[in-house]
PDB file of C-alpha atoms in Angstrom:
ATOM      1  CA  MET A 252      -3.312  32.649  25.145  1.00  0.00           C
ATOM      2  CA  ALA A 253      -6.241  32.820  22.703  1.00  0.00           C
ATOM      3  CA  ARG A 254      -3.870  32.804  19.730  1.00  0.00           C
ATOM      4  CA  GLN A 255      -1.982  29.760  21.141  1.00  0.00           C
ATOM      5  CA  TYR A 256      -5.295  27.971  21.583  1.00  0.00           C
ATOM      6  CA  ARG A 257      -6.501  28.745  18.064  1.00  0.00           C
ATOM      7  CA  ALA A 258      -3.381  27.319  16.394  1.00  0.00           C
ATOM      8  CA  PRO A 259      -3.910  23.690  17.512  1.00  0.00           C
ATOM      9  CA  GLN A 260      -7.648  24.114  16.946  1.00  0.00           C
ATOM     10  CA  ARG A 261      -7.022  25.171  13.345  1.00  0.00           C
ATOM     11  CA  ALA A 262      -4.613  22.268  12.878  1.00  0.00           C
ATOM     12  CA  ALA A 263      -7.256  19.856  14.176  1.00  0.00           C
ATOM     13  CA  GLN A 264      -9.855  21.356  11.853  1.00  0.00           C
ATOM     14  CA  ALA A 265      -7.449  21.051   8.907  1.00  0.00           C
ATOM     15  CA  ARG A 266      -6.837  17.377   9.713  1.00  0.00           C
ATOM     16  CA  ALA A 267     -10.580  16.758   9.983  1.00  0.00           C
ATOM     17  CA  THR A 268     -11.195  18.478   6.647  1.00  0.00           C
ATOM     18  CA  ARG A 269      -8.472  16.463   4.942  1.00  0.00           C
ATOM     19  CA  SER A 270      -9.814  13.256   6.459  1.00  0.00           C
ATOM     20  CA  ARG A 271     -13.328  14.040   5.210  1.00  0.00           C
ATOM     21  CA  ILE A 272     -12.044  14.795   1.716  1.00  0.00           C
ATOM     22  CA  VAL A 273      -9.977  11.599   1.551  1.00  0.00           C
ATOM     23  CA  GLY A 274     -12.849   9.503   2.913  1.00  0.00           C
ATOM     24  CA  THR A 275     -15.250  10.990   0.392  1.00  0.00           C
ATOM     25  CA  ALA A 276     -12.756  10.396  -2.418  1.00  0.00           C
ATOM     26  CA  ARG A 277     -12.472   6.758  -1.381  1.00  0.00           C
ATOM     27  CA  ASP A 278     -16.236   6.356  -1.601  1.00  0.00           C
ATOM     28  CA  LEU A 279     -16.335   8.009  -5.017  1.00  0.00           C
ATOM     29  CA  LEU A 280     -13.454   5.948  -6.390  1.00  0.00           C
ATOM     30  CA  LEU A 281     -15.057   2.722  -5.221  1.00  0.00           C
ATOM     31  CA  GLY A 282     -18.492   3.812  -6.419  1.00  0.00           C
ATOM     32  CA  ASP A 283     -20.103   3.550  -9.827  1.00  0.00           C
ATOM     33  CA  GLY A 284     -18.142   6.453 -11.312  1.00  0.00           C
ATOM     34  CA  GLY A 285     -14.732   5.018 -10.435  1.00  0.00           C
ATOM     35  CA  TYR A 286     -11.520   6.831 -11.245  1.00  0.00           C
ATOM     36  CA  ALA A 287     -12.754   8.400 -14.473  1.00  0.00           C
ATOM     37  CA  GLY A 288     -15.889   9.737 -12.827  1.00  0.00           C
ATOM     38  CA  MET A 289     -14.168  11.422  -9.886  1.00  0.00           C
ATOM     39  CA  THR A 290     -13.451  15.090 -10.487  1.00  0.00           C
ATOM     40  CA  ILE A 291     -12.180  17.670  -8.046  1.00  0.00           C
ATOM     41  CA  THR A 292     -15.414  19.635  -8.482  1.00  0.00           C
ATOM     42  CA  GLY A 293     -17.547  16.590  -7.779  1.00  0.00           C
ATOM     43  CA  LEU A 294     -15.366  15.583  -4.836  1.00  0.00           C
ATOM     44  CA  ALA A 295     -15.613  19.051  -3.332  1.00  0.00           C
ATOM     45  CA  ARG A 296     -19.376  19.033  -3.687  1.00  0.00           C
ATOM     46  CA  ALA A 297     -19.691  15.596  -2.084  1.00  0.00           C
ATOM     47  CA  ALA A 298     -17.354  16.541   0.775  1.00  0.00           C
ATOM     48  CA  GLY A 299     -19.105  19.837   1.402  1.00  0.00           C
ATOM     49  CA  VAL A 300     -16.080  22.019   0.690  1.00  0.00           C
ATOM     50  CA  SER A 301     -14.847  24.232  -2.124  1.00  0.00           C
ATOM     51  CA  PRO A 302     -12.580  22.927  -4.906  1.00  0.00           C
ATOM     52  CA  GLN A 303      -9.854  25.235  -3.624  1.00  0.00           C
ATOM     53  CA  THR A 304     -10.108  23.591  -0.209  1.00  0.00           C
ATOM     54  CA  VAL A 305      -9.491  20.208  -1.848  1.00  0.00           C
ATOM     55  CA  TYR A 306      -6.389  21.588  -3.559  1.00  0.00           C
ATOM     56  CA  ASN A 307      -5.168  23.223  -0.355  1.00  0.00           C
ATOM     57  CA  ALA A 308      -5.844  20.235   1.912  1.00  0.00           C
ATOM     58  CA  VAL A 309      -4.774  17.372  -0.355  1.00  0.00           C
ATOM     59  CA  GLY A 310      -3.888  18.506  -3.883  1.00  0.00           C
ATOM     60  CA  GLY A 311      -5.061  17.654  -7.375  1.00  0.00           C
ATOM     61  CA  LYS A 312      -6.565  14.388  -8.536  1.00  0.00           C
ATOM     62  CA  ALA A 313      -3.248  12.530  -8.503  1.00  0.00           C
ATOM     63  CA  GLU A 314      -2.538  13.578  -4.922  1.00  0.00           C
ATOM     64  CA  VAL A 315      -6.075  12.688  -3.839  1.00  0.00           C
ATOM     65  CA  VAL A 316      -5.816   9.181  -5.289  1.00  0.00           C
ATOM     66  CA  LYS A 317      -2.428   8.661  -3.616  1.00  0.00           C
ATOM     67  CA  ALA A 318      -3.805   9.920  -0.302  1.00  0.00           C
ATOM     68  CA  VAL A 319      -6.687   7.446  -0.483  1.00  0.00           C
ATOM     69  CA  TYR A 320      -4.259   4.650  -1.337  1.00  0.00           C
ATOM     70  CA  ASP A 321      -1.907   5.551   1.533  1.00  0.00           C
ATOM     71  CA  VAL A 322      -4.703   5.546   4.116  1.00  0.00           C
ATOM     72  CA  LEU A 323      -6.013   2.199   2.895  1.00  0.00           C
ATOM     73  CA  LEU A 324      -2.491   0.794   2.758  1.00  0.00           C
ATOM     74  CA  ALA A 325      -1.802   1.685   6.377  1.00  0.00           C
ATOM     75  CA  GLY A 326      -5.308   0.980   7.593  1.00  0.00           C
ATOM     76  CA  ASP A 327      -5.418   4.308   9.432  1.00  0.00           C
ATOM     77  CA  GLU A 328      -4.285   7.917   9.208  1.00  0.00           C
ATOM     78  CA  GLY A 329      -1.534   7.557  11.785  1.00  0.00           C
ATOM     79  CA  SER A 330       2.000   8.798  11.215  1.00  0.00           C
ATOM     80  CA  THR A 331       3.794   5.566  12.179  1.00  0.00           C
ATOM     81  CA  PRO A 332       5.852   4.371   9.170  1.00  0.00           C
ATOM     82  CA  MET A 333       4.853   0.994   7.776  1.00  0.00           C
ATOM     83  CA  SER A 334       8.332  -0.353   8.526  1.00  0.00           C
ATOM     84  CA  GLU A 335       7.882   0.377  12.229  1.00  0.00           C
ATOM     85  CA  ARG A 336       4.493  -1.278  12.667  1.00  0.00           C
ATOM     86  CA  PRO A 337       4.333  -4.483  14.745  1.00  0.00           C
ATOM     87  CA  GLU A 338       3.062  -6.590  11.840  1.00  0.00           C
ATOM     88  CA  PHE A 339       6.057  -5.630   9.724  1.00  0.00           C
ATOM     89  CA  ARG A 340       8.451  -6.037  12.625  1.00  0.00           C
ATOM     90  CA  ARG A 341       7.372  -9.676  12.774  1.00  0.00           C
ATOM     91  CA  VAL A 342       8.602  -9.971   9.183  1.00  0.00           C
ATOM     92  CA  THR A 343      11.983  -8.327   9.724  1.00  0.00           C
ATOM     93  CA  ASP A 344      12.509 -10.096  13.065  1.00  0.00           C
ATOM     94  CA  ALA A 345      11.800 -13.555  11.597  1.00  0.00           C
ATOM     95  CA  GLU A 346      14.530 -16.019  12.544  1.00  0.00           C
ATOM     96  CA  SER A 347      13.968 -18.389   9.628  1.00  0.00           C
ATOM     97  CA  VAL A 348      12.756 -18.430   6.042  1.00  0.00           C
ATOM     98  CA  ALA A 349       9.606 -20.291   7.107  1.00  0.00           C
ATOM     99  CA  ALA A 350       8.797 -17.683   9.769  1.00  0.00           C
ATOM    100  CA  TYR A 351       9.483 -14.865   7.294  1.00  0.00           C
ATOM    101  CA  ALA A 352       7.283 -16.440   4.610  1.00  0.00           C
ATOM    102  CA  SER A 353       4.370 -16.874   7.024  1.00  0.00           C
ATOM    103  CA  ALA A 354       4.669 -13.363   8.498  1.00  0.00           C
ATOM    104  CA  TYR A 355       5.157 -11.630   5.151  1.00  0.00           C
ATOM    105  CA  ALA A 356       2.299 -13.495   3.472  1.00  0.00           C
ATOM    106  CA  ALA A 357       0.012 -12.386   6.322  1.00  0.00           C
ATOM    107  CA  TRP A 358       1.285  -8.797   5.965  1.00  0.00           C
ATOM    108  CA  VAL A 359       0.733  -8.731   2.196  1.00  0.00           C
ATOM    109  CA  ARG A 360      -2.701 -10.352   2.481  1.00  0.00           C
ATOM    110  CA  GLY A 361      -3.732  -7.681   5.019  1.00  0.00           C
ATOM    111  CA  ILE A 362      -2.595  -4.922   2.680  1.00  0.00           C
ATOM    112  CA  TYR A 363      -4.514  -6.332  -0.286  1.00  0.00           C
ATOM    113  CA  ASP A 364      -7.595  -6.870   1.855  1.00  0.00           C
ATOM    114  CA  ARG A 365      -7.556  -3.081   2.289  1.00  0.00           C
ATOM    115  CA  VAL A 366      -6.245  -1.752  -1.036  1.00  0.00           C
ATOM    116  CA  GLY A 367      -7.292  -4.550  -3.408  1.00  0.00           C
ATOM    117  CA  PRO A 368     -10.686  -3.050  -4.322  1.00  0.00           C
ATOM    118  CA  LEU A 369      -9.113   0.361  -5.019  1.00  0.00           C
ATOM    119  CA  LEU A 370      -6.321  -1.132  -7.119  1.00  0.00           C
ATOM    120  CA  GLY A 371      -8.924  -3.124  -9.011  1.00  0.00           C
ATOM    121  CA  VAL A 372     -10.622   0.138  -9.975  1.00  0.00           C
ATOM    122  CA  LEU A 373      -7.407   1.961 -10.831  1.00  0.00           C
ATOM    123  CA  LEU A 374      -5.641  -0.828 -12.704  1.00  0.00           C
ATOM    124  CA  ALA A 375      -8.573  -2.550 -14.393  1.00  0.00           C
ATOM    125  CA  HIS A 376      -7.700  -1.064 -17.783  1.00  0.00           C
ATOM    126  CA  GLY A 377      -4.090  -0.093 -17.139  1.00  0.00           C
ATOM    127  CA  PRO A 378      -2.915   3.526 -16.895  1.00  0.00           C
ATOM    128  CA  GLY A 379      -3.698   4.117 -20.579  1.00  0.00           C
ATOM    129  CA  GLY A 380      -2.816   7.629 -21.592  1.00  0.00           C
ATOM    130  CA  ASP A 381      -3.513   9.168 -18.184  1.00  0.00           C
ATOM    131  CA  PRO A 382      -0.201  10.599 -16.929  1.00  0.00           C
ATOM    132  CA  ASP A 383      -1.489  10.899 -13.348  1.00  0.00           C
ATOM    133  CA  LEU A 384      -2.489   7.250 -13.238  1.00  0.00           C
ATOM    134  CA  ALA A 385       0.766   6.186 -14.896  1.00  0.00           C
ATOM    135  CA  GLY A 386       2.662   8.185 -12.288  1.00  0.00           C
ATOM    136  CA  PHE A 387       0.651   6.568  -9.506  1.00  0.00           C
ATOM    137  CA  VAL A 388       1.448   3.075 -10.810  1.00  0.00           C
ATOM    138  CA  ALA A 389       5.157   3.906 -11.049  1.00  0.00           C
ATOM    139  CA  THR A 390       5.176   5.356  -7.542  1.00  0.00           C
ATOM    140  CA  ILE A 391       3.493   2.415  -5.841  1.00  0.00           C
ATOM    141  CA  ASP A 392       5.780   0.027  -7.746  1.00  0.00           C
ATOM    142  CA  ARG A 393       8.833   1.829  -6.325  1.00  0.00           C
ATOM    143  CA  GLU A 394       7.351   1.930  -2.841  1.00  0.00           C
ATOM    144  CA  ARG A 395       6.424  -1.742  -2.937  1.00  0.00           C
ATOM    145  CA  ARG A 396       9.908  -2.759  -4.060  1.00  0.00           C
ATOM    146  CA  ARG A 397      11.397  -0.668  -1.256  1.00  0.00           C
ATOM    147  CA  GLY A 398       9.165  -2.541   1.175  1.00  0.00           C
ATOM    148  CA  ASN A 399      10.206  -5.876  -0.354  1.00  0.00           C
ATOM    149  CA  THR A 400      13.837  -4.891   0.099  1.00  0.00           C
ATOM    150  CA  ASN A 401      13.324  -3.908   3.725  1.00  0.00           C
ATOM    151  CA  SER A 402      11.461  -7.135   4.417  1.00  0.00           C
ATOM    152  CA  LEU A 403      14.536  -9.210   3.519  1.00  0.00           C
ATOM    153  CA  ARG A 404      17.041  -7.219   5.568  1.00  0.00           C
ATOM    154  CA  GLY A 405      16.554  -9.321   8.680  1.00  0.00           C
ATOM    155  CA  LEU A 406      17.133 -12.624   6.906  1.00  0.00           C
ATOM    156  CA  ALA A 407      20.170 -11.167   5.146  1.00  0.00           C
ATOM    157  CA  GLU A 408      21.670  -9.967   8.420  1.00  0.00           C
ATOM    158  CA  ARG A 409      21.145 -13.414   9.964  1.00  0.00           C
ATOM    159  CA  GLU A 410      22.575 -15.095   6.848  1.00  0.00           C
ATOM    160  CA  GLN A 411      19.352 -17.012   6.242  1.00  0.00           C
ATOM    161  CA  LEU A 412      19.155 -16.245   2.529  1.00  0.00           C
ATOM    162  CA  PRO A 413      20.261 -18.903   0.010  1.00  0.00           C
ATOM    163  CA  ARG A 414      23.924 -18.794  -0.890  1.00  0.00           C
ATOM    164  CA  GLY A 415      24.899 -18.066  -4.454  1.00  0.00           C
ATOM    165  CA  ARG A 416      21.896 -15.804  -5.107  1.00  0.00           C
ATOM    166  CA  GLU A 417      22.211 -12.057  -5.519  1.00  0.00           C
ATOM    167  CA  PHE A 418      20.221 -10.041  -2.989  1.00  0.00           C
ATOM    168  CA  GLU A 419      18.698  -7.874  -5.724  1.00  0.00           C
ATOM    169  CA  GLU A 420      17.576 -10.976  -7.617  1.00  0.00           C
ATOM    170  CA  LEU A 421      15.772 -12.247  -4.527  1.00  0.00           C
ATOM    171  CA  VAL A 422      14.111  -8.850  -4.102  1.00  0.00           C
ATOM    172  CA  ASP A 423      12.951  -9.055  -7.724  1.00  0.00           C
ATOM    173  CA  VAL A 424      11.410 -12.477  -7.045  1.00  0.00           C
ATOM    174  CA  ILE A 425       9.582 -11.220  -3.934  1.00  0.00           C
ATOM    175  CA  TRP A 426       8.497  -8.095  -5.818  1.00  0.00           C
ATOM    176  CA  THR A 427       6.976 -10.285  -8.532  1.00  0.00           C
ATOM    177  CA  LEU A 428       5.259 -12.761  -6.203  1.00  0.00           C
ATOM    178  CA  THR A 429       3.648  -9.961  -4.194  1.00  0.00           C
ATOM    179  CA  ALA A 430       2.560  -7.924  -7.241  1.00  0.00           C
ATOM    180  CA  PRO A 431      -1.010  -6.576  -7.213  1.00  0.00           C
ATOM    181  CA  GLU A 432      -1.564  -8.175 -10.629  1.00  0.00           C
ATOM    182  CA  VAL A 433      -0.905 -11.623  -9.130  1.00  0.00           C
ATOM    183  CA  HIS A 434      -3.282 -10.975  -6.245  1.00  0.00           C
ATOM    184  CA  ALA A 435      -5.941  -9.679  -8.663  1.00  0.00           C
ATOM    185  CA  ARG A 436      -5.643 -12.742 -10.896  1.00  0.00           C
ATOM    186  CA  LEU A 437      -6.090 -15.185  -8.041  1.00  0.00           C
ATOM    187  CA  VAL A 438      -8.511 -13.398  -5.727  1.00  0.00           C
ATOM    188  CA  GLN A 439     -10.577 -11.172  -8.005  1.00  0.00           C
ATOM    189  CA  ARG A 440     -10.500 -13.112 -11.268  1.00  0.00           C
ATOM    190  CA  ARG A 441     -10.277 -16.684 -10.033  1.00  0.00           C
ATOM    191  CA  GLY A 442     -12.268 -16.165  -6.846  1.00  0.00           C
ATOM    192  CA  TRP A 443      -9.696 -17.407  -4.349  1.00  0.00           C
ATOM    193  CA  ALA A 444     -10.446 -16.666  -0.703  1.00  0.00           C
ATOM    194  CA  PRO A 445      -7.945 -14.233   0.848  1.00  0.00           C
ATOM    195  CA  ALA A 446      -6.829 -16.970   3.255  1.00  0.00           C
ATOM    196  CA  ALA A 447      -6.082 -19.280   0.308  1.00  0.00           C
ATOM    197  CA  TYR A 448      -4.026 -16.522  -1.323  1.00  0.00           C
ATOM    198  CA  GLU A 449      -2.101 -16.039   1.922  1.00  0.00           C
ATOM    199  CA  ARG A 450      -1.301 -19.759   2.169  1.00  0.00           C
ATOM    200  CA  TRP A 451      -0.226 -19.874  -1.474  1.00  0.00           C
ATOM    201  CA  LEU A 452       1.985 -16.811  -1.097  1.00  0.00           C
ATOM    202  CA  ALA A 453       3.644 -18.222   2.025  1.00  0.00           C
ATOM    203  CA  ARG A 454       4.493 -21.415   0.141  1.00  0.00           C
ATOM    204  CA  GLN A 455       5.891 -19.505  -2.832  1.00  0.00           C
ATOM    205  CA  LEU A 456       7.975 -17.194  -0.647  1.00  0.00           C
ATOM    206  CA  SER A 457       9.345 -20.153   1.283  1.00  0.00           C
ATOM    207  CA  ALA A 458      10.219 -22.002  -1.914  1.00  0.00           C
ATOM    208  CA  ALA A 459      11.860 -18.942  -3.473  1.00  0.00           C
ATOM    209  CA  LEU A 460      14.097 -18.457  -0.437  1.00  0.00           C
ATOM    210  CA  SER A 461      14.761 -22.083   0.436  1.00  0.00           C
ATOM    211  CA  GLY A 462      17.967 -22.326  -1.545  1.00  0.00           C
ATOM    212  CA  ALA A 463      16.664 -25.185  -3.655  1.00  0.00           C
TER     213      ALA A 463
END
């Protein structure tokens, strides 16, 4: 019985350690040192663990950055896929283009409220020659386009998309409108309020899918 008890206890401790490492990494990335200043050694010291524990619990720097991004993206450390969350279900269950545009703009705004500051740090100067950062950018681009694709499935199934337009072309349009660079230009560089960005995005999504 003692061995059966220790197994879930160890698993809980491992989750707590990983959570502490990821939370500490988030603070370091958003702090003065930013991406360039965060090292595995410094992260381990700040989290109160050994560098090997960081590698074992999360991975190297690339994996740590992605873990921070994923937690901020979801808003928690739960295992529920983004596509199954109620906020996204409102997007895929939308009965009209207008309802989709409103629900998806709210979804995207919520995501950027959480990950915008981190992306600002990571993408401020582009990936440059850092292969880890370049890989991160490529990965989140693929993941975002997959999400864009899934978001349109409901409208496609209900034949609410404009006729004469290729599905992949519409995905490309949505992928462009919801790009982090667009959000950064309007919210971070031009000082738009997040609510103003959400309203703008809803209008653009509606126009793009109106069939005009």
